[in-house]
Amino acid sequence: MPVLNGRELRIVGFLCNWCSYGGADTAGVARFDQPTDLRIIRVPCSGRIDPLFIAKAFMNGADGVLVSGCHPRDCHYSEGNYYARRRLEVFKQFITVLGIEPERFEYTWVSASEGQRWQEVVTKFTDQVHALGPMAPIPEVALSKLAQTEGTDLRTAITEEA
Amino acid sequence: MRIGVFVCHCGSNIEGTVDTAEVSRIASDYPEVAFATDTMYACSEPGQDGIIEAIGEHKLDGVVVASCTPRMHEATFRNTLERAGLNPYMFEMANIREHVSWIGKDREANTNKAADLVRMAVEKLRRNRPLTPKEFDINRRVLVIGGGVAGIQAALDCADAGLEVIMVERESTIGGKMAKLDKTFPTVDCSSCILGPRMVEVAQHPNITLHAYSEVDGVSGYVGNFSVKIKKKARYVDWNKCTGCGECVEKCPSRKAPNTFDELIGPGRAINIPFPQAIPKKATINADYCIRLTKGKCGACEKVCPAGAIDFDQQDEIISEEVGAVVAATGYDLFDWTVYEEYGGGRYPDVITSLQYERLLSASGPTGGHVKRPSDGKEPKNVVFIQCVGSRDKSVDRPYCSGFCCMYTAKQAILTKDHIPDSTSYVFYMDIRAPGKLYDEFTRRAMEEYGAQYIRGRVGMVYPDGKGNLTVRGADTLLGKQVEIQADLVVLAVGVESAKNSPQLAEKLRISYDKYGFFMEGHPKLKPCETNTAGVYLAGACQGPKDIPASVAQGSAAASKVIGLFSKKKLKSDPQTALVDIKRCIGCGKCVLTCPFGAIKETDFRGQPKAEVIETVCQGCGICSSTCPQGAIQLRHFTDNQILAEVEAICRF
């Protein structure tokens, strides 16, 4: 799909089914205007999100990635978002190694009742990504660095952190 | 694979801002899409029949519906597929209503985005595999949290249907807020006369086990098989021995303990039986005020107790119960009225809350049903009621209407006239909200027959007039002028907020709550007593402000849901579970450690340790999948490949 003549950027959203996806629904039901750039991928829990999905999105040309789950302590699966929080925080520290501006990645917590908050999160993040403009292709060096860490190393590091 | 794409108009909901015909035209070029069309209402009967017809005609083996949120209709369409003879999991939804048409008006951008979302769904569906649910046993017992009128109704309905009920109540008696009321609107019948027998029924029902003065400490498990930890708080009285005679209460010298049942206006004792009709009628010691427990002296109750029931060494006790369903009926709390400093609540003794006034009116209350104002015990002649204290007010973060304050104020105005015939009641109101059966007639009677003076407008200030009375100054917006009323007693119609610690309980039950702490129902209209967590139901004001009839109705509704759930021989588990690729698994055991449900166990496979998923226990969160260093454990329906396919569908250059 052609991006609308630069009016839109590609923003990938990973949302947990129970809170943030519901929050995005609530925002829709309330007809809160939002930028159209974001496309949402529904996952059962933010704990399902492997940071490598996000790396892969950037490598494929995403201009921004937004992850959102239930507020910590309020997880449909008890503790999934705790795992998510640690993995995503480690990933956020790591993202500059790939040559990606850290502002292109954000993780938030939005509950199913917080339609207003979802509108704010999406609008703010989209503006933030637009301020940076389209993503430049990831330099080769960074990709080889990723290749080194992909698979066992990064996963092990993150799991042990968690 | 032959995929069919159906793009729903949803009337003008989607078609208004998305070119659905264009979306279906674009979709027909996507890989493996054999058929694409737009349809008026995909979820309607003709819409579903159209899908079934197309499945047959075009030999489809997978379907994408682009319409509303899957949280609404995924189950509907999975059913449709099943009726057409397909596996229900060969289905994906693209949410082009909540996430597209309703959040922007740019038709071109929306059409573009909708087509993208359909592409994501198609790419995911291409990697779907047929799934079959497994069956598992149900534990046919139900836990009811909260012994207010909603919880009582739910418990009795379940128990009468033959189910075993465990009721947990945090106070030392059941009855909740309703037990504190004197009379109920609009019939003005005695609250404890209608509630009392129901409470007794709970106590005597062979199918109900009551744990009063207890709290839910933790909940684990899943629908059909929850295990619950209940904390029985130390009451320092052996309830097996206590006969509820009340001798200890008479002799207790500690009189500073708060009398929570009388809303703090009556005298309190450290050892206490809430009220004569309490169920269970047992004494409880408030450890913070007991002289023996705080200073090591006294022990008067121990000396007088004829049953020898006092036990100062009692400790909190944790017990476990296994249940198959949970009904949350934790009720509500009152808004902190002292926030409104201009009303003087908390500063002037004669400014009281509606619930305190209810205790003054009640024959079982601290004044024996004689209305005496707290400061000097005088009978008030002018009573001013102020409505919307902590409701419909954004400035105190309570923008919602509490729903029943208009009605209880009218009731209290009527009762005031009954108790003190030469009194006058003044009611400052914003609007009168009396939509229930016989409600409007009731408020009119308060005005016309009982002469309550209704003044439309807010109160600006309540201050002492120096002669022992209060002056209430407010606006009369209908007359357009300031009014001042000399009041002997001011009653604040306090609004409703969620019960204390309800977010904490919601977290234990893994259900959602809104920003005010009320539990979220599955759907605001069509699933009013279900939650998004299977097997957990809601009853009463824990879901939002509700009066007694609505709470009772929802209690029965929740019970009927439980009975419906338990009427099946076995439950079907969601087959979207984790699956171990035994060849890839290195037996590191990380998934076993991270699984919050204990659904993964280590097994031995030809001498090698491997992970194994217990399918009926797995809840499908996928934490294990993103933990596995080998990518050996995959969540079915949300595999790495599927999610990455979606990522790729969005990110193509």
PDB file of N, CA, C and O in Angstrom, chain B residues 237-284:
ATOM      1  N   VAL B 237     -12.505 -13.763  69.015  1.00  0.00           N
ATOM      2  CA  VAL B 237     -13.642 -14.419  69.648  1.00  0.00           C
ATOM      3  C   VAL B 237     -13.829 -15.739  68.910  1.00  0.00           C
ATOM      4  O   VAL B 237     -13.788 -15.767  67.680  1.00  0.00           O
ATOM      5  N   ASP B 238     -13.980 -16.798  69.653  1.00  0.00           N
ATOM      6  CA  ASP B 238     -14.239 -18.090  69.026  1.00  0.00           C
ATOM      7  C   ASP B 238     -15.708 -18.126  68.607  1.00  0.00           C
ATOM      8  O   ASP B 238     -16.601 -18.271  69.439  1.00  0.00           O
ATOM      9  N   TRP B 239     -15.925 -17.992  67.299  1.00  0.00           N
ATOM     10  CA  TRP B 239     -17.307 -17.894  66.828  1.00  0.00           C
ATOM     11  C   TRP B 239     -18.084 -19.198  66.988  1.00  0.00           C
ATOM     12  O   TRP B 239     -19.309 -19.205  66.931  1.00  0.00           O
ATOM     13  N   ASN B 240     -17.364 -20.288  67.158  1.00  0.00           N
ATOM     14  CA  ASN B 240     -18.080 -21.545  67.395  1.00  0.00           C
ATOM     15  C   ASN B 240     -18.728 -21.546  68.768  1.00  0.00           C
ATOM     16  O   ASN B 240     -19.740 -22.192  68.989  1.00  0.00           O
ATOM     17  N   LYS B 241     -18.111 -20.785  69.692  1.00  0.00           N
ATOM     18  CA  LYS B 241     -18.658 -20.745  71.050  1.00  0.00           C
ATOM     19  C   LYS B 241     -19.584 -19.559  71.261  1.00  0.00           C
ATOM     20  O   LYS B 241     -20.525 -19.631  72.050  1.00  0.00           O
ATOM     21  N   CYS B 242     -19.304 -18.432  70.606  1.00  0.00           N
ATOM     22  CA  CYS B 242     -20.058 -17.189  70.845  1.00  0.00           C
ATOM     23  C   CYS B 242     -21.537 -17.394  70.525  1.00  0.00           C
ATOM     24  O   CYS B 242     -21.894 -17.936  69.483  1.00  0.00           O
ATOM     25  N   THR B 243     -22.393 -16.959  71.450  1.00  0.00           N
ATOM     26  CA  THR B 243     -23.825 -17.111  71.236  1.00  0.00           C
ATOM     27  C   THR B 243     -24.475 -15.798  70.831  1.00  0.00           C
ATOM     28  O   THR B 243     -25.672 -15.747  70.558  1.00  0.00           O
ATOM     29  N   GLY B 244     -23.693 -14.726  70.820  1.00  0.00           N
ATOM     30  CA  GLY B 244     -24.242 -13.428  70.436  1.00  0.00           C
ATOM     31  C   GLY B 244     -25.117 -12.808  71.501  1.00  0.00           C
ATOM     32  O   GLY B 244     -26.018 -12.029  71.198  1.00  0.00           O
ATOM     33  N   CYS B 245     -24.864 -13.165  72.776  1.00  0.00           N
ATOM     34  CA  CYS B 245     -25.723 -12.662  73.846  1.00  0.00           C
ATOM     35  C   CYS B 245     -25.502 -11.182  74.093  1.00  0.00           C
ATOM     36  O   CYS B 245     -26.397 -10.475  74.527  1.00  0.00           O
ATOM     37  N   GLY B 246     -24.278 -10.699  73.824  1.00  0.00           N
ATOM     38  CA  GLY B 246     -24.026  -9.264  73.944  1.00  0.00           C
ATOM     39  C   GLY B 246     -23.574  -8.811  75.315  1.00  0.00           C
ATOM     40  O   GLY B 246     -23.405  -7.613  75.536  1.00  0.00           O
ATOM     41  N   GLU B 247     -23.370  -9.730  76.269  1.00  0.00           N
ATOM     42  CA  GLU B 247     -22.911  -9.349  77.612  1.00  0.00           C
ATOM     43  C   GLU B 247     -21.574  -8.618  77.550  1.00  0.00           C
ATOM     44  O   GLU B 247     -21.349  -7.652  78.268  1.00  0.00           O
ATOM     45  N   CYS B 248     -20.698  -9.116  76.668  1.00  0.00           N
ATOM     46  CA  CYS B 248     -19.363  -8.540  76.560  1.00  0.00           C
ATOM     47  C   CYS B 248     -19.441  -7.091  76.095  1.00  0.00           C
ATOM     48  O   CYS B 248     -18.692  -6.235  76.569  1.00  0.00           O
ATOM     49  N   VAL B 249     -20.357  -6.822  75.157  1.00  0.00           N
ATOM     50  CA  VAL B 249     -20.479  -5.469  74.611  1.00  0.00           C
ATOM     51  C   VAL B 249     -20.885  -4.511  75.722  1.00  0.00           C
ATOM     52  O   VAL B 249     -20.370  -3.392  75.829  1.00  0.00           O
ATOM     53  N   GLU B 250     -21.802  -4.968  76.580  1.00  0.00           N
ATOM     54  CA  GLU B 250     -22.268  -4.152  77.702  1.00  0.00           C
ATOM     55  C   GLU B 250     -21.109  -3.744  78.615  1.00  0.00           C
ATOM     56  O   GLU B 250     -21.022  -2.609  79.068  1.00  0.00           O
ATOM     57  N   LYS B 251     -20.224  -4.713  78.869  1.00  0.00           N
ATOM     58  CA  LYS B 251     -19.191  -4.490  79.877  1.00  0.00           C
ATOM     59  C   LYS B 251     -17.912  -3.870  79.333  1.00  0.00           C
ATOM     60  O   LYS B 251     -17.043  -3.496  80.108  1.00  0.00           O
ATOM     61  N   CYS B 252     -17.778  -3.794  78.017  1.00  0.00           N
ATOM     62  CA  CYS B 252     -16.519  -3.319  77.446  1.00  0.00           C
ATOM     63  C   CYS B 252     -16.277  -1.863  77.826  1.00  0.00           C
ATOM     64  O   CYS B 252     -17.117  -1.005  77.555  1.00  0.00           O
ATOM     65  N   PRO B 253     -15.167  -1.561  78.471  1.00  0.00           N
ATOM     66  CA  PRO B 253     -14.922  -0.180  78.902  1.00  0.00           C
ATOM     67  C   PRO B 253     -14.367   0.712  77.793  1.00  0.00           C
ATOM     68  O   PRO B 253     -14.341   1.927  77.950  1.00  0.00           O
ATOM     69  N   SER B 254     -13.912   0.117  76.693  1.00  0.00           N
ATOM     70  CA  SER B 254     -13.315   0.924  75.632  1.00  0.00           C
ATOM     71  C   SER B 254     -14.415   1.478  74.749  1.00  0.00           C
ATOM     72  O   SER B 254     -15.030   0.762  73.972  1.00  0.00           O
ATOM     73  N   ARG B 255     -14.676   2.771  74.884  1.00  0.00           N
ATOM     74  CA  ARG B 255     -15.835   3.349  74.180  1.00  0.00           C
ATOM     75  C   ARG B 255     -15.425   4.267  73.049  1.00  0.00           C
ATOM     76  O   ARG B 255     -16.236   5.020  72.540  1.00  0.00           O
ATOM     77  N   LYS B 256     -14.143   4.229  72.712  1.00  0.00           N
ATOM     78  CA  LYS B 256     -13.705   5.142  71.656  1.00  0.00           C
ATOM     79  C   LYS B 256     -13.654   4.472  70.283  1.00  0.00           C
ATOM     80  O   LYS B 256     -13.394   5.118  69.290  1.00  0.00           O
ATOM     81  N   ALA B 257     -13.901   3.185  70.234  1.00  0.00           N
ATOM     82  CA  ALA B 257     -13.826   2.479  68.948  1.00  0.00           C
ATOM     83  C   ALA B 257     -14.905   3.014  68.010  1.00  0.00           C
ATOM     84  O   ALA B 257     -16.011   3.332  68.442  1.00  0.00           O
ATOM     85  N   PRO B 258     -14.587   3.142  66.733  1.00  0.00           N
ATOM     86  CA  PRO B 258     -15.585   3.646  65.784  1.00  0.00           C
ATOM     87  C   PRO B 258     -16.699   2.629  65.583  1.00  0.00           C
ATOM     88  O   PRO B 258     -16.441   1.444  65.430  1.00  0.00           O
ATOM     89  N   ASN B 259     -17.927   3.113  65.599  1.00  0.00           N
ATOM     90  CA  ASN B 259     -19.052   2.230  65.331  1.00  0.00           C
ATOM     91  C   ASN B 259     -19.364   2.338  63.842  1.00  0.00           C
ATOM     92  O   ASN B 259     -20.126   3.201  63.415  1.00  0.00           O
ATOM     93  N   THR B 260     -18.715   1.485  63.061  1.00  0.00           N
ATOM     94  CA  THR B 260     -18.848   1.631  61.599  1.00  0.00           C
ATOM     95  C   THR B 260     -20.258   1.317  61.138  1.00  0.00           C
ATOM     96  O   THR B 260     -20.726   1.876  60.163  1.00  0.00           O
ATOM     97  N   PHE B 261     -20.941   0.418  61.837  1.00  0.00           N
ATOM     98  CA  PHE B 261     -22.289   0.098  61.371  1.00  0.00           C
ATOM     99  C   PHE B 261     -23.202   1.319  61.509  1.00  0.00           C
ATOM    100  O   PHE B 261     -24.034   1.582  60.653  1.00  0.00           O
ATOM    101  N   ASP B 262     -23.025   2.085  62.589  1.00  0.00           N
ATOM    102  CA  ASP B 262     -23.830   3.289  62.773  1.00  0.00           C
ATOM    103  C   ASP B 262     -23.178   4.516  62.132  1.00  0.00           C
ATOM    104  O   ASP B 262     -23.491   5.651  62.496  1.00  0.00           O
ATOM    105  N   GLU B 263     -22.261   4.257  61.181  1.00  0.00           N
ATOM    106  CA  GLU B 263     -21.631   5.347  60.447  1.00  0.00           C
ATOM    107  C   GLU B 263     -20.995   6.372  61.386  1.00  0.00           C
ATOM    108  O   GLU B 263     -21.058   7.578  61.162  1.00  0.00           O
ATOM    109  N   LEU B 264     -20.431   5.877  62.453  1.00  0.00           N
ATOM    110  CA  LEU B 264     -19.628   6.655  63.402  1.00  0.00           C
ATOM    111  C   LEU B 264     -20.438   7.612  64.272  1.00  0.00           C
ATOM    112  O   LEU B 264     -19.879   8.367  65.053  1.00  0.00           O
ATOM    113  N   ILE B 265     -21.784   7.622  64.152  1.00  0.00           N
ATOM    114  CA  ILE B 265     -22.511   8.567  65.003  1.00  0.00           C
ATOM    115  C   ILE B 265     -22.949   7.955  66.329  1.00  0.00           C
ATOM    116  O   ILE B 265     -23.266   8.665  67.257  1.00  0.00           O
ATOM    117  N   GLY B 266     -22.939   6.645  66.421  1.00  0.00           N
ATOM    118  CA  GLY B 266     -23.346   6.022  67.672  1.00  0.00           C
ATOM    119  C   GLY B 266     -22.130   5.726  68.535  1.00  0.00           C
ATOM    120  O   GLY B 266     -20.997   5.810  68.080  1.00  0.00           O
ATOM    121  N   PRO B 267     -22.355   5.373  69.785  1.00  0.00           N
ATOM    122  CA  PRO B 267     -21.246   4.998  70.642  1.00  0.00           C
ATOM    123  C   PRO B 267     -20.664   3.656  70.179  1.00  0.00           C
ATOM    124  O   PRO B 267     -21.397   2.759  69.781  1.00  0.00           O
ATOM    125  N   GLY B 268     -19.360   3.549  70.210  1.00  0.00           N
ATOM    126  CA  GLY B 268     -18.723   2.317  69.771  1.00  0.00           C
ATOM    127  C   GLY B 268     -18.077   1.602  70.938  1.00  0.00           C
ATOM    128  O   GLY B 268     -17.833   2.182  71.992  1.00  0.00           O
ATOM    129  N   ARG B 269     -17.843   0.336  70.772  1.00  0.00           N
ATOM    130  CA  ARG B 269     -17.128  -0.456  71.774  1.00  0.00           C
ATOM    131  C   ARG B 269     -16.049  -1.242  71.047  1.00  0.00           C
ATOM    132  O   ARG B 269     -16.206  -1.577  69.875  1.00  0.00           O
ATOM    133  N   ALA B 270     -15.002  -1.595  71.805  1.00  0.00           N
ATOM    134  CA  ALA B 270     -13.939  -2.375  71.179  1.00  0.00           C
ATOM    135  C   ALA B 270     -14.434  -3.768  70.811  1.00  0.00           C
ATOM    136  O   ALA B 270     -14.042  -4.337  69.809  1.00  0.00           O
ATOM    137  N   ILE B 271     -15.313  -4.327  71.635  1.00  0.00           N
ATOM    138  CA  ILE B 271     -15.947  -5.596  71.243  1.00  0.00           C
ATOM    139  C   ILE B 271     -17.376  -5.268  70.848  1.00  0.00           C
ATOM    140  O   ILE B 271     -18.055  -4.482  71.509  1.00  0.00           O
ATOM    141  N   ASN B 272     -17.800  -5.832  69.745  1.00  0.00           N
ATOM    142  CA  ASN B 272     -18.989  -5.284  69.122  1.00  0.00           C
ATOM    143  C   ASN B 272     -19.765  -6.344  68.346  1.00  0.00           C
ATOM    144  O   ASN B 272     -19.186  -7.227  67.729  1.00  0.00           O
ATOM    145  N   ILE B 273     -21.090  -6.235  68.412  1.00  0.00           N
ATOM    146  CA  ILE B 273     -21.971  -6.967  67.500  1.00  0.00           C
ATOM    147  C   ILE B 273     -22.680  -5.884  66.700  1.00  0.00           C
ATOM    148  O   ILE B 273     -23.323  -5.008  67.289  1.00  0.00           O
ATOM    149  N   PRO B 274     -22.546  -5.881  65.367  1.00  0.00           N
ATOM    150  CA  PRO B 274     -22.990  -4.715  64.594  1.00  0.00           C
ATOM    151  C   PRO B 274     -24.430  -4.278  64.866  1.00  0.00           C
ATOM    152  O   PRO B 274     -24.698  -3.114  65.110  1.00  0.00           O
ATOM    153  N   PHE B 275     -25.375  -5.200  64.833  1.00  0.00           N
ATOM    154  CA  PHE B 275     -26.772  -4.825  65.089  1.00  0.00           C
ATOM    155  C   PHE B 275     -27.551  -6.072  65.449  1.00  0.00           C
ATOM    156  O   PHE B 275     -27.080  -7.192  65.218  1.00  0.00           O
ATOM    157  N   PRO B 276     -28.718  -5.918  66.033  1.00  0.00           N
ATOM    158  CA  PRO B 276     -29.418  -7.093  66.595  1.00  0.00           C
ATOM    159  C   PRO B 276     -29.711  -8.194  65.582  1.00  0.00           C
ATOM    160  O   PRO B 276     -29.751  -9.362  65.943  1.00  0.00           O
ATOM    161  N   GLN B 277     -29.924  -7.805  64.296  1.00  0.00           N
ATOM    162  CA  GLN B 277     -30.263  -8.840  63.306  1.00  0.00           C
ATOM    163  C   GLN B 277     -29.038  -9.344  62.550  1.00  0.00           C
ATOM    164  O   GLN B 277     -29.171  -9.960  61.489  1.00  0.00           O
ATOM    165  N   ALA B 278     -27.833  -9.059  63.072  1.00  0.00           N
ATOM    166  CA  ALA B 278     -26.624  -9.418  62.333  1.00  0.00           C
ATOM    167  C   ALA B 278     -26.564 -10.911  62.039  1.00  0.00           C
ATOM    168  O   ALA B 278     -27.014 -11.736  62.830  1.00  0.00           O
ATOM    169  N   ILE B 279     -26.035 -11.231  60.868  1.00  0.00           N
ATOM    170  CA  ILE B 279     -25.799 -12.625  60.480  1.00  0.00           C
ATOM    171  C   ILE B 279     -24.357 -12.737  60.052  1.00  0.00           C
ATOM    172  O   ILE B 279     -23.971 -12.060  59.106  1.00  0.00           O
ATOM    173  N   PRO B 280     -23.521 -13.498  60.633  1.00  0.00           N
ATOM    174  CA  PRO B 280     -23.755 -14.235  61.878  1.00  0.00           C
ATOM    175  C   PRO B 280     -23.777 -13.261  63.061  1.00  0.00           C
ATOM    176  O   PRO B 280     -23.085 -12.256  63.035  1.00  0.00           O
ATOM    177  N   LYS B 281     -24.570 -13.582  64.069  1.00  0.00           N
ATOM    178  CA  LYS B 281     -24.644 -12.692  65.230  1.00  0.00           C
ATOM    179  C   LYS B 281     -23.556 -13.091  66.209  1.00  0.00           C
ATOM    180  O   LYS B 281     -23.788 -13.900  67.115  1.00  0.00           O
ATOM    181  N   LYS B 282     -22.369 -12.573  65.946  1.00  0.00           N
ATOM    182  CA  LYS B 282     -21.209 -12.928  66.755  1.00  0.00           C
ATOM    183  C   LYS B 282     -20.443 -11.663  67.077  1.00  0.00           C
ATOM    184  O   LYS B 282     -20.461 -10.701  66.317  1.00  0.00           O
ATOM    185  N   ALA B 283     -19.753 -11.681  68.200  1.00  0.00           N
ATOM    186  CA  ALA B 283     -18.979 -10.510  68.607  1.00  0.00           C
ATOM    187  C   ALA B 283     -17.602 -10.540  67.959  1.00  0.00           C
ATOM    188  O   ALA B 283     -17.056 -11.600  67.680  1.00  0.00           O
ATOM    189  N   THR B 284     -17.076  -9.354  67.714  1.00  0.00           N
ATOM    190  CA  THR B 284     -15.741  -9.207  67.135  1.00  0.00           C
ATOM    191  C   THR B 284     -15.011  -8.132  67.910  1.00  0.00           C
ATOM    192  O   THR B 284     -15.603  -7.106  68.249  1.00  0.00           O
TER     193      THR B 284
END
